[in-house]
PDB file of C-alpha atoms in Angstrom:
ATOM      1  CA  MET A   1      18.075 -20.523 -41.141  1.00  0.00           C
ATOM      2  CA  ARG A   2      20.567 -18.000 -39.800  1.00  0.00           C
ATOM      3  CA  ARG A   3      20.166 -14.289 -40.403  1.00  0.00           C
ATOM      4  CA  THR A   4      22.990 -14.098 -42.938  1.00  0.00           C
ATOM      5  CA  GLU A   5      21.378 -16.795 -45.046  1.00  0.00           C
ATOM      6  CA  ALA A   6      18.029 -15.031 -44.803  1.00  0.00           C
ATOM      7  CA  SER A   7      19.683 -11.778 -45.801  1.00  0.00           C
ATOM      8  CA  ALA A   8      21.112 -13.467 -48.864  1.00  0.00           C
ATOM      9  CA  ARG A   9      17.583 -14.420 -49.898  1.00  0.00           C
ATOM     10  CA  ALA A  10      16.239 -10.939 -49.285  1.00  0.00           C
ATOM     11  CA  THR A  11      19.141  -9.284 -51.075  1.00  0.00           C
ATOM     12  CA  GLU A  12      18.903 -11.604 -54.059  1.00  0.00           C
ATOM     13  CA  ARG A  13      15.232 -10.690 -54.470  1.00  0.00           C
ATOM     14  CA  ALA A  14      16.353  -7.126 -55.113  1.00  0.00           C
ATOM     15  CA  SER A  15      18.859  -8.233 -57.759  1.00  0.00           C
ATOM     16  CA  SER A  16      16.101  -9.452 -60.035  1.00  0.00           C
ATOM     17  CA  ASP A  17      14.846  -5.908 -60.614  1.00  0.00           C
ATOM     18  CA  PRO A  18      15.338  -4.911 -64.271  1.00  0.00           C
ATOM     19  CA  THR A  19      17.575  -1.891 -64.781  1.00  0.00           C
ATOM     20  CA  PRO A  20      18.187  -0.451 -68.279  1.00  0.00           C
ATOM     21  CA  GLY A  21      21.801  -0.758 -69.316  1.00  0.00           C
ATOM     22  CA  ARG A  22      22.807  -2.784 -66.236  1.00  0.00           C
ATOM     23  CA  ASP A  23      25.487  -5.448 -66.611  1.00  0.00           C
ATOM     24  CA  GLU A  24      27.041  -5.471 -63.199  1.00  0.00           C
ATOM     25  CA  ARG A  25      28.210  -9.037 -62.992  1.00  0.00           C
ATOM     26  CA  GLN A  26      29.572  -9.717 -66.444  1.00  0.00           C
ATOM     27  CA  ASN A  27      31.687  -6.563 -66.692  1.00  0.00           C
ATOM     28  CA  SER A  28      33.313  -6.585 -63.274  1.00  0.00           C
ATOM     29  CA  SER A  29      36.925  -7.490 -62.654  1.00  0.00           C
ATOM     30  CA  LEU A  30      36.066  -8.967 -59.271  1.00  0.00           C
ATOM     31  CA  GLY A  31      36.232 -12.695 -58.700  1.00  0.00           C
ATOM     32  CA  LYS A  32      33.290 -14.717 -57.412  1.00  0.00           C
ATOM     33  CA  GLY A  33      33.264 -14.679 -53.638  1.00  0.00           C
ATOM     34  CA  SER A  34      36.757 -13.168 -53.446  1.00  0.00           C
ATOM     35  CA  TRP A  35      39.145 -10.914 -55.261  1.00  0.00           C
ATOM     36  CA  GLU A  36      40.582 -11.954 -58.596  1.00  0.00           C
ATOM     37  CA  ASP A  37      44.127 -11.991 -57.280  1.00  0.00           C
ATOM     38  CA  GLN A  38      43.219 -14.928 -55.056  1.00  0.00           C
ATOM     39  CA  ALA A  39      42.354 -16.834 -58.216  1.00  0.00           C
ATOM     40  CA  SER A  40      45.758 -15.835 -59.580  1.00  0.00           C
ATOM     41  CA  GLU A  41      47.422 -17.287 -56.506  1.00  0.00           C
ATOM     42  CA  ALA A  42      45.473 -20.485 -56.964  1.00  0.00           C
ATOM     43  CA  GLY A  43      46.707 -20.630 -60.545  1.00  0.00           C
ATOM     44  CA  SER A  44      50.276 -21.023 -59.326  1.00  0.00           C
ATOM     45  CA  HIS A  45      49.417 -24.589 -58.279  1.00  0.00           C
ATOM     46  CA  ARG A  46      48.323 -25.701 -61.752  1.00  0.00           C
ATOM     47  CA  GLY A  47      50.114 -28.301 -63.779  1.00  0.00           C
ATOM     48  CA  VAL A  48      52.941 -27.610 -66.207  1.00  0.00           C
ATOM     49  CA  ALA A  49      50.697 -27.920 -69.267  1.00  0.00           C
ATOM     50  CA  GLU A  50      48.334 -25.228 -67.990  1.00  0.00           C
ATOM     51  CA  THR A  51      50.972 -22.789 -66.771  1.00  0.00           C
ATOM     52  CA  ALA A  52      52.720 -23.043 -70.135  1.00  0.00           C
ATOM     53  CA  ARG A  53      49.893 -21.030 -71.669  1.00  0.00           C
ATOM     54  CA  PRO A  54      50.627 -17.323 -72.138  1.00  0.00           C
ATOM     55  CA  ILE A  55      49.067 -15.223 -69.369  1.00  0.00           C
ATOM     56  CA  PRO A  56      47.561 -11.921 -70.526  1.00  0.00           C
ATOM     57  CA  PRO A  57      49.027  -8.857 -68.801  1.00  0.00           C
ATOM     58  CA  ILE A  58      47.041  -7.337 -65.969  1.00  0.00           C
ATOM     59  CA  ASP A  59      45.835  -3.852 -66.853  1.00  0.00           C
ATOM     60  CA  LYS A  60      46.486  -0.970 -64.491  1.00  0.00           C
ATOM     61  CA  VAL A  61      42.844  -0.586 -63.477  1.00  0.00           C
ATOM     62  CA  THR A  62      42.553  -4.228 -62.447  1.00  0.00           C
ATOM     63  CA  ARG A  63      45.837  -3.952 -60.561  1.00  0.00           C
ATOM     64  CA  LEU A  64      44.550  -0.850 -58.753  1.00  0.00           C
ATOM     65  CA  ARG A  65      41.324  -2.587 -57.770  1.00  0.00           C
ATOM     66  CA  ARG A  66      43.175  -5.620 -56.464  1.00  0.00           C
ATOM     67  CA  LYS A  67      45.443  -3.447 -54.339  1.00  0.00           C
ATOM     68  CA  LEU A  68      42.484  -1.556 -52.893  1.00  0.00           C
ATOM     69  CA  TRP A  69      40.683  -4.802 -52.033  1.00  0.00           C
ATOM     70  CA  ALA A  70      43.800  -6.311 -50.437  1.00  0.00           C
ATOM     71  CA  ALA A  71      44.385  -3.184 -48.354  1.00  0.00           C
ATOM     72  CA  ALA A  72      40.754  -3.069 -47.216  1.00  0.00           C
ATOM     73  CA  LYS A  73      40.765  -6.772 -46.380  1.00  0.00           C
ATOM     74  CA  ALA A  74      43.974  -6.483 -44.389  1.00  0.00           C
ATOM     75  CA  GLU A  75      42.720  -3.472 -42.393  1.00  0.00           C
ATOM     76  CA  PRO A  76      38.954  -3.691 -41.723  1.00  0.00           C
ATOM     77  CA  LYS A  77      38.960  -0.363 -39.862  1.00  0.00           C
ATOM     78  CA  ARG A  78      40.983   1.594 -42.392  1.00  0.00           C
ATOM     79  CA  ARG A  79      39.496   4.708 -43.961  1.00  0.00           C
ATOM     80  CA  PHE A  80      40.838   5.499 -47.426  1.00  0.00           C
ATOM     81  CA  HIS A  81      41.725   9.081 -48.274  1.00  0.00           C
ATOM     82  CA  ALA A  82      43.587   9.516 -51.602  1.00  0.00           C
ATOM     83  CA  LEU A  83      40.845   8.097 -53.831  1.00  0.00           C
ATOM     84  CA  TYR A  84      39.623  11.049 -55.894  1.00  0.00           C
ATOM     85  CA  ASP A  85      42.886  11.299 -57.829  1.00  0.00           C
ATOM     86  CA  ARG A  86      42.359   7.710 -58.910  1.00  0.00           C
ATOM     87  CA  VAL A  87      38.802   8.418 -60.064  1.00  0.00           C
ATOM     88  CA  HIS A  88      39.924  10.934 -62.695  1.00  0.00           C
ATOM     89  CA  ARG A  89      42.885   8.899 -63.911  1.00  0.00           C
ATOM     90  CA  SER A  90      42.779   8.543 -67.705  1.00  0.00           C
ATOM     91  CA  ASP A  91      42.826   4.735 -67.615  1.00  0.00           C
ATOM     92  CA  VAL A  92      40.038   4.603 -65.023  1.00  0.00           C
ATOM     93  CA  LEU A  93      37.839   6.973 -67.015  1.00  0.00           C
ATOM     94  CA  TRP A  94      38.486   5.006 -70.196  1.00  0.00           C
ATOM     95  CA  GLU A  95      37.567   1.732 -68.496  1.00  0.00           C
ATOM     96  CA  ALA A  96      34.442   3.399 -67.114  1.00  0.00           C
ATOM     97  CA  TRP A  97      33.481   4.531 -70.617  1.00  0.00           C
ATOM     98  CA  LYS A  98      34.000   1.021 -72.018  1.00  0.00           C
ATOM     99  CA  ARG A  99      31.638  -0.412 -69.420  1.00  0.00           C
ATOM    100  CA  VAL A 100      28.989   2.246 -69.986  1.00  0.00           C
ATOM    101  CA  LYS A 101      29.254   1.741 -73.737  1.00  0.00           C
ATOM    102  CA  LYS A 102      28.903  -2.041 -73.390  1.00  0.00           C
ATOM    103  CA  ASN A 103      25.890  -1.705 -71.123  1.00  0.00           C
ATOM    104  CA  ARG A 104      24.217   0.618 -73.649  1.00  0.00           C
ATOM    105  CA  GLY A 105      21.157   2.219 -72.074  1.00  0.00           C
ATOM    106  CA  ALA A 106      19.029   5.236 -72.937  1.00  0.00           C
ATOM    107  CA  ALA A 107      19.937   8.911 -72.959  1.00  0.00           C
ATOM    108  CA  GLY A 108      19.447  11.136 -69.912  1.00  0.00           C
ATOM    109  CA  VAL A 109      17.981  14.607 -69.595  1.00  0.00           C
ATOM    110  CA  ASP A 110      20.443  16.029 -72.139  1.00  0.00           C
ATOM    111  CA  GLU A 111      19.157  13.552 -74.763  1.00  0.00           C
ATOM    112  CA  GLU A 112      22.749  12.721 -75.738  1.00  0.00           C
ATOM    113  CA  THR A 113      23.123   9.073 -76.734  1.00  0.00           C
ATOM    114  CA  ILE A 114      26.099   6.753 -76.666  1.00  0.00           C
ATOM    115  CA  ALA A 115      26.034   6.691 -80.475  1.00  0.00           C
ATOM    116  CA  ALA A 116      26.266  10.476 -80.614  1.00  0.00           C
ATOM    117  CA  ILE A 117      29.267  10.514 -78.279  1.00  0.00           C
ATOM    118  CA  GLU A 118      30.957   7.822 -80.360  1.00  0.00           C
ATOM    119  CA  ALA A 119      30.350   9.846 -83.510  1.00  0.00           C
ATOM    120  CA  GLU A 120      31.964  12.943 -82.003  1.00  0.00           C
ATOM    121  CA  GLY A 121      34.773  10.962 -80.391  1.00  0.00           C
ATOM    122  CA  ALA A 122      34.778   9.520 -76.884  1.00  0.00           C
ATOM    123  CA  SER A 123      38.293  10.824 -76.228  1.00  0.00           C
ATOM    124  CA  GLN A 124      37.084  14.420 -76.345  1.00  0.00           C
ATOM    125  CA  MET A 125      34.225  13.676 -73.949  1.00  0.00           C
ATOM    126  CA  LEU A 126      36.558  11.906 -71.510  1.00  0.00           C
ATOM    127  CA  ALA A 127      39.070  14.769 -71.645  1.00  0.00           C
ATOM    128  CA  GLU A 128      36.312  17.249 -70.805  1.00  0.00           C
ATOM    129  CA  LEU A 129      35.075  15.109 -67.922  1.00  0.00           C
ATOM    130  CA  GLN A 130      38.602  14.700 -66.605  1.00  0.00           C
ATOM    131  CA  LYS A 131      39.155  18.467 -66.676  1.00  0.00           C
ATOM    132  CA  GLU A 132      35.915  19.096 -64.776  1.00  0.00           C
ATOM    133  CA  LEU A 133      36.797  16.438 -62.191  1.00  0.00           C
ATOM    134  CA  VAL A 134      40.335  17.721 -61.708  1.00  0.00           C
ATOM    135  CA  GLU A 135      39.072  21.287 -61.301  1.00  0.00           C
ATOM    136  CA  ARG A 136      36.190  20.007 -59.150  1.00  0.00           C
ATOM    137  CA  THR A 137      33.604  21.819 -61.248  1.00  0.00           C
ATOM    138  CA  TYR A 138      31.663  18.707 -62.238  1.00  0.00           C
ATOM    139  CA  LEU A 139      28.006  18.885 -61.239  1.00  0.00           C
ATOM    140  CA  PRO A 140      25.768  15.841 -61.844  1.00  0.00           C
ATOM    141  CA  PRO A 141      22.585  16.728 -63.733  1.00  0.00           C
ATOM    142  CA  PRO A 142      19.217  15.363 -62.549  1.00  0.00           C
ATOM    143  CA  VAL A 143      18.206  11.916 -63.714  1.00  0.00           C
ATOM    144  CA  ARG A 144      15.410  11.375 -66.219  1.00  0.00           C
ATOM    145  CA  ARG A 145      12.332   9.681 -64.758  1.00  0.00           C
ATOM    146  CA  VAL A 146      10.956   6.720 -66.695  1.00  0.00           C
ATOM    147  CA  TYR A 147       8.558   3.977 -65.702  1.00  0.00           C
ATOM    148  CA  ILE A 148       8.635   0.274 -66.493  1.00  0.00           C
ATOM    149  CA  PRO A 149       5.927  -2.303 -65.725  1.00  0.00           C
ATOM    150  CA  LYS A 150       6.305  -4.660 -62.767  1.00  0.00           C
ATOM    151  CA  ALA A 151       5.139  -8.260 -62.629  1.00  0.00           C
ATOM    152  CA  ASP A 152       2.238  -7.286 -60.345  1.00  0.00           C
ATOM    153  CA  GLY A 153       0.923  -4.769 -62.880  1.00  0.00           C
ATOM    154  CA  LYS A 154       2.282  -1.703 -61.076  1.00  0.00           C
ATOM    155  CA  GLN A 155       4.891   0.707 -62.391  1.00  0.00           C
ATOM    156  CA  ARG A 156       8.506   0.869 -61.256  1.00  0.00           C
ATOM    157  CA  ALA A 157      10.137   4.300 -61.353  1.00  0.00           C
ATOM    158  CA  LEU A 158      13.674   4.464 -62.716  1.00  0.00           C
ATOM    159  CA  GLY A 159      16.087   7.364 -62.879  1.00  0.00           C
ATOM    160  CA  ILE A 160      18.275   7.436 -65.994  1.00  0.00           C
ATOM    161  CA  PRO A 161      21.470   9.515 -65.657  1.00  0.00           C
ATOM    162  CA  THR A 162      23.097  11.127 -68.666  1.00  0.00           C
ATOM    163  CA  VAL A 163      25.728   9.053 -70.460  1.00  0.00           C
ATOM    164  CA  LYS A 164      28.496  11.344 -69.200  1.00  0.00           C
ATOM    165  CA  ASP A 165      27.261  11.065 -65.642  1.00  0.00           C
ATOM    166  CA  ARG A 166      27.158   7.293 -65.980  1.00  0.00           C
ATOM    167  CA  VAL A 167      30.830   7.388 -66.932  1.00  0.00           C
ATOM    168  CA  VAL A 168      31.718   9.385 -63.815  1.00  0.00           C
ATOM    169  CA  GLN A 169      29.594   7.070 -61.663  1.00  0.00           C
ATOM    170  CA  ALA A 170      31.302   4.063 -63.205  1.00  0.00           C
ATOM    171  CA  ALA A 171      34.727   5.567 -62.470  1.00  0.00           C
ATOM    172  CA  VAL A 172      33.821   6.126 -58.810  1.00  0.00           C
ATOM    173  CA  LYS A 173      32.422   2.624 -58.618  1.00  0.00           C
ATOM    174  CA  LEU A 174      35.637   1.154 -60.033  1.00  0.00           C
ATOM    175  CA  VAL A 175      37.539   2.732 -57.145  1.00  0.00           C
ATOM    176  CA  LEU A 176      35.059   2.238 -54.284  1.00  0.00           C
ATOM    177  CA  GLU A 177      33.691  -1.198 -55.101  1.00  0.00           C
ATOM    178  CA  PRO A 178      36.789  -3.252 -54.145  1.00  0.00           C
ATOM    179  CA  ILE A 179      37.022  -1.473 -50.783  1.00  0.00           C
ATOM    180  CA  PHE A 180      33.475  -2.362 -49.761  1.00  0.00           C
ATOM    181  CA  GLU A 181      33.556  -5.775 -51.420  1.00  0.00           C
ATOM    182  CA  ALA A 182      36.194  -6.667 -48.836  1.00  0.00           C
ATOM    183  CA  ASP A 183      33.545  -6.112 -46.137  1.00  0.00           C
ATOM    184  CA  PHE A 184      30.374  -7.583 -47.639  1.00  0.00           C
ATOM    185  CA  GLU A 185      29.029 -10.871 -46.336  1.00  0.00           C
ATOM    186  CA  ASP A 186      29.651 -13.954 -48.438  1.00  0.00           C
ATOM    187  CA  SER A 187      25.936 -14.732 -48.106  1.00  0.00           C
ATOM    188  CA  SER A 188      25.021 -11.564 -50.031  1.00  0.00           C
ATOM    189  CA  TYR A 189      24.315 -11.960 -53.757  1.00  0.00           C
ATOM    190  CA  GLY A 190      22.279  -8.974 -54.962  1.00  0.00           C
ATOM    191  CA  PHE A 191      24.147  -6.578 -57.280  1.00  0.00           C
ATOM    192  CA  ARG A 192      27.460  -8.268 -56.455  1.00  0.00           C
ATOM    193  CA  PRO A 193      30.229  -8.786 -59.035  1.00  0.00           C
ATOM    194  CA  LYS A 194      30.391 -12.296 -60.486  1.00  0.00           C
ATOM    195  CA  ARG A 195      27.293 -13.311 -58.506  1.00  0.00           C
ATOM    196  CA  SER A 196      23.822 -14.108 -59.798  1.00  0.00           C
ATOM    197  CA  ALA A 197      20.399 -15.480 -58.896  1.00  0.00           C
ATOM    198  CA  THR A 198      21.682 -18.918 -59.892  1.00  0.00           C
ATOM    199  CA  ASP A 199      24.436 -18.666 -57.289  1.00  0.00           C
ATOM    200  CA  ALA A 200      21.924 -17.722 -54.601  1.00  0.00           C
ATOM    201  CA  LEU A 201      19.686 -20.665 -55.499  1.00  0.00           C
ATOM    202  CA  GLU A 202      22.677 -22.983 -55.405  1.00  0.00           C
ATOM    203  CA  LYS A 203      23.455 -21.715 -51.904  1.00  0.00           C
ATOM    204  CA  VAL A 204      19.878 -22.451 -50.826  1.00  0.00           C
ATOM    205  CA  ARG A 205      20.140 -25.951 -52.315  1.00  0.00           C
ATOM    206  CA  ASP A 206      23.425 -26.582 -50.542  1.00  0.00           C
ATOM    207  CA  VAL A 207      22.053 -25.411 -47.192  1.00  0.00           C
ATOM    208  CA  SER A 208      18.891 -27.501 -47.571  1.00  0.00           C
ATOM    209  CA  ASN A 209      20.981 -30.575 -48.335  1.00  0.00           C
ATOM    210  CA  ARG A 210      22.735 -30.057 -45.010  1.00  0.00           C
ATOM    211  CA  GLY A 211      19.500 -30.382 -43.100  1.00  0.00           C
ATOM    212  CA  HIS A 212      18.093 -26.860 -43.001  1.00  0.00           C
ATOM    213  CA  ASP A 213      14.433 -27.010 -44.012  1.00  0.00           C
ATOM    214  CA  GLN A 214      13.111 -23.558 -43.074  1.00  0.00           C
ATOM    215  CA  VAL A 215      13.313 -20.450 -45.254  1.00  0.00           C
ATOM    216  CA  PHE A 216      12.612 -16.877 -44.213  1.00  0.00           C
ATOM    217  CA  ASP A 217      11.434 -15.015 -47.296  1.00  0.00           C
ATOM    218  CA  ALA A 218      11.294 -11.222 -46.928  1.00  0.00           C
ATOM    219  CA  ASP A 219      11.350  -8.091 -49.023  1.00  0.00           C
ATOM    220  CA  ILE A 220      12.095  -4.482 -48.099  1.00  0.00           C
ATOM    221  CA  ARG A 221       9.358  -2.215 -49.356  1.00  0.00           C
ATOM    222  CA  ASP A 222      10.609   0.609 -51.586  1.00  0.00           C
ATOM    223  CA  TYR A 223      14.187  -0.079 -50.529  1.00  0.00           C
ATOM    224  CA  PHE A 224      15.920   2.108 -53.110  1.00  0.00           C
ATOM    225  CA  GLY A 225      13.489   4.942 -52.524  1.00  0.00           C
ATOM    226  CA  SER A 226      13.642   4.881 -48.723  1.00  0.00           C
ATOM    227  CA  ILE A 227      17.410   4.994 -48.117  1.00  0.00           C
ATOM    228  CA  ASP A 228      18.245   7.780 -45.681  1.00  0.00           C
ATOM    229  CA  HIS A 229      20.891  10.022 -47.227  1.00  0.00           C
ATOM    230  CA  ASP A 230      22.606  11.027 -43.993  1.00  0.00           C
ATOM    231  CA  GLU A 231      22.765   7.455 -42.716  1.00  0.00           C
ATOM    232  CA  LEU A 232      24.069   6.252 -46.066  1.00  0.00           C
ATOM    233  CA  MET A 233      26.835   8.853 -46.046  1.00  0.00           C
ATOM    234  CA  LYS A 234      27.859   7.801 -42.527  1.00  0.00           C
ATOM    235  CA  LYS A 235      28.236   4.247 -43.773  1.00  0.00           C
ATOM    236  CA  VAL A 236      30.276   5.350 -46.780  1.00  0.00           C
ATOM    237  CA  GLU A 237      32.435   7.466 -44.488  1.00  0.00           C
ATOM    238  CA  SER A 238      33.238   4.400 -42.386  1.00  0.00           C
ATOM    239  CA  ARG A 239      35.617   3.427 -45.197  1.00  0.00           C
ATOM    240  CA  VAL A 240      36.139   6.649 -47.160  1.00  0.00           C
ATOM    241  CA  SER A 241      37.652   9.826 -45.741  1.00  0.00           C
ATOM    242  CA  ASP A 242      38.414  11.564 -49.042  1.00  0.00           C
ATOM    243  CA  PHE A 243      35.994  14.506 -48.819  1.00  0.00           C
ATOM    244  CA  ARG A 244      36.150  15.049 -52.586  1.00  0.00           C
ATOM    245  CA  VAL A 245      34.622  11.614 -53.214  1.00  0.00           C
ATOM    246  CA  LEU A 246      32.100  12.147 -50.440  1.00  0.00           C
ATOM    247  CA  VAL A 247      31.030  15.493 -51.933  1.00  0.00           C
ATOM    248  CA  LEU A 248      30.537  13.857 -55.330  1.00  0.00           C
ATOM    249  CA  ILE A 249      28.355  11.098 -53.870  1.00  0.00           C
ATOM    250  CA  ARG A 250      26.322  13.653 -51.946  1.00  0.00           C
ATOM    251  CA  ARG A 251      25.776  15.602 -55.171  1.00  0.00           C
ATOM    252  CA  TRP A 252      24.393  12.490 -56.858  1.00  0.00           C
ATOM    253  CA  LEU A 253      21.956  11.956 -54.022  1.00  0.00           C
ATOM    254  CA  ARG A 254      20.773  15.567 -54.285  1.00  0.00           C
ATOM    255  CA  ALA A 255      20.797  15.883 -58.077  1.00  0.00           C
ATOM    256  CA  GLY A 256      17.064  15.320 -58.260  1.00  0.00           C
ATOM    257  CA  VAL A 257      14.713  13.706 -60.768  1.00  0.00           C
ATOM    258  CA  MET A 258      13.329  15.378 -63.874  1.00  0.00           C
ATOM    259  CA  GLU A 259       9.891  14.409 -65.142  1.00  0.00           C
ATOM    260  CA  GLU A 260       8.098  16.307 -67.908  1.00  0.00           C
ATOM    261  CA  GLY A 261      10.559  19.169 -67.604  1.00  0.00           C
ATOM    262  CA  VAL A 262      10.146  19.602 -63.844  1.00  0.00           C
ATOM    263  CA  THR A 263      12.996  18.711 -61.472  1.00  0.00           C
ATOM    264  CA  GLU A 264      12.133  17.311 -58.058  1.00  0.00           C
ATOM    265  CA  THR A 265      14.741  17.249 -55.303  1.00  0.00           C
ATOM    266  CA  MET A 266      14.955  13.902 -53.524  1.00  0.00           C
ATOM    267  CA  THR A 267      15.321  13.903 -49.750  1.00  0.00           C
ATOM    268  CA  SER A 268      15.789  10.134 -49.530  1.00  0.00           C
ATOM    269  CA  GLY A 269      16.591   7.192 -51.754  1.00  0.00           C
ATOM    270  CA  THR A 270      19.011   6.522 -54.570  1.00  0.00           C
ATOM    271  CA  PRO A 271      17.522   6.269 -58.082  1.00  0.00           C
ATOM    272  CA  GLN A 272      17.246   2.823 -59.636  1.00  0.00           C
ATOM    273  CA  GLY A 273      18.991   3.075 -62.976  1.00  0.00           C
ATOM    274  CA  GLY A 274      22.194   4.755 -61.801  1.00  0.00           C
ATOM    275  CA  VAL A 275      25.539   2.969 -62.097  1.00  0.00           C
ATOM    276  CA  ILE A 276      26.556   3.788 -58.522  1.00  0.00           C
ATOM    277  CA  SER A 277      23.130   3.061 -56.972  1.00  0.00           C
ATOM    278  CA  PRO A 278      23.493  -0.744 -56.571  1.00  0.00           C
ATOM    279  CA  LEU A 279      26.788  -0.318 -54.722  1.00  0.00           C
ATOM    280  CA  LEU A 280      25.349   2.373 -52.453  1.00  0.00           C
ATOM    281  CA  SER A 281      22.315   0.206 -51.727  1.00  0.00           C
ATOM    282  CA  ASN A 282      24.551  -2.711 -50.756  1.00  0.00           C
ATOM    283  CA  ILE A 283      26.641  -0.490 -48.500  1.00  0.00           C
ATOM    284  CA  TYR A 284      23.477   0.634 -46.724  1.00  0.00           C
ATOM    285  CA  LEU A 285      22.088  -2.912 -46.528  1.00  0.00           C
ATOM    286  CA  HIS A 286      25.353  -4.316 -45.167  1.00  0.00           C
ATOM    287  CA  PHE A 287      24.944  -2.353 -41.938  1.00  0.00           C
ATOM    288  CA  LEU A 288      21.261  -3.211 -41.365  1.00  0.00           C
TER     289      LEU A 288
END
């Protein structure tokens, strides 16, 4: 089996890891294997009966993501600069909040829950976050360390960001994801929008039916915890030149992990449990 097919298997293994509050595939506005606007183009060839149905309007966030994907696809070497202003747009932050709210998840180190934010009013929280982002005073707090059991009886360490930080991460992901999705291999399935373990298994079945009868099964030990920060940032910078976004990502990597009141600075890795972590891990893996 070729390397790309083997990589799909290895990457999909990672996607089975449980992450509290994660709903990457169901909530994305990306299309399976391609951008959603390609599906829209395909819809223009439907019959009269189908096209007669009312088509819901495309929201501004989806339109932004489609444009970013199309631009990245058209220019594989392009580095995007004016991205930060899109991150703190009101509609982007609101969409980020909706996704975080739908995914639920536990509170971070500040012990503030989604229910508490809803009770006080999400609009106020989003306005405060927007102000901090615009003024560039936002500092990500450390993540809260929790452990969940693994199938082999060991413990998996997760890092749970605060709800507010998850919103900011989700906003950055909304902007960056379409750019890097334009580059990712079609054989990659782990933590990809509109892709699942079922899709990876279907790919294996299809390949085996075409005569391939050998499978290379591999796993990367402590992948999330061993990602080199400097190398990761170089890979992000291959597509992003907006230093404000790069500074924010670097702050997440250096925010640290709090366990029993003690904060430990991380020199490598990206915490499992963060909204932005799966995308960063795929960016790093793409270049391996």
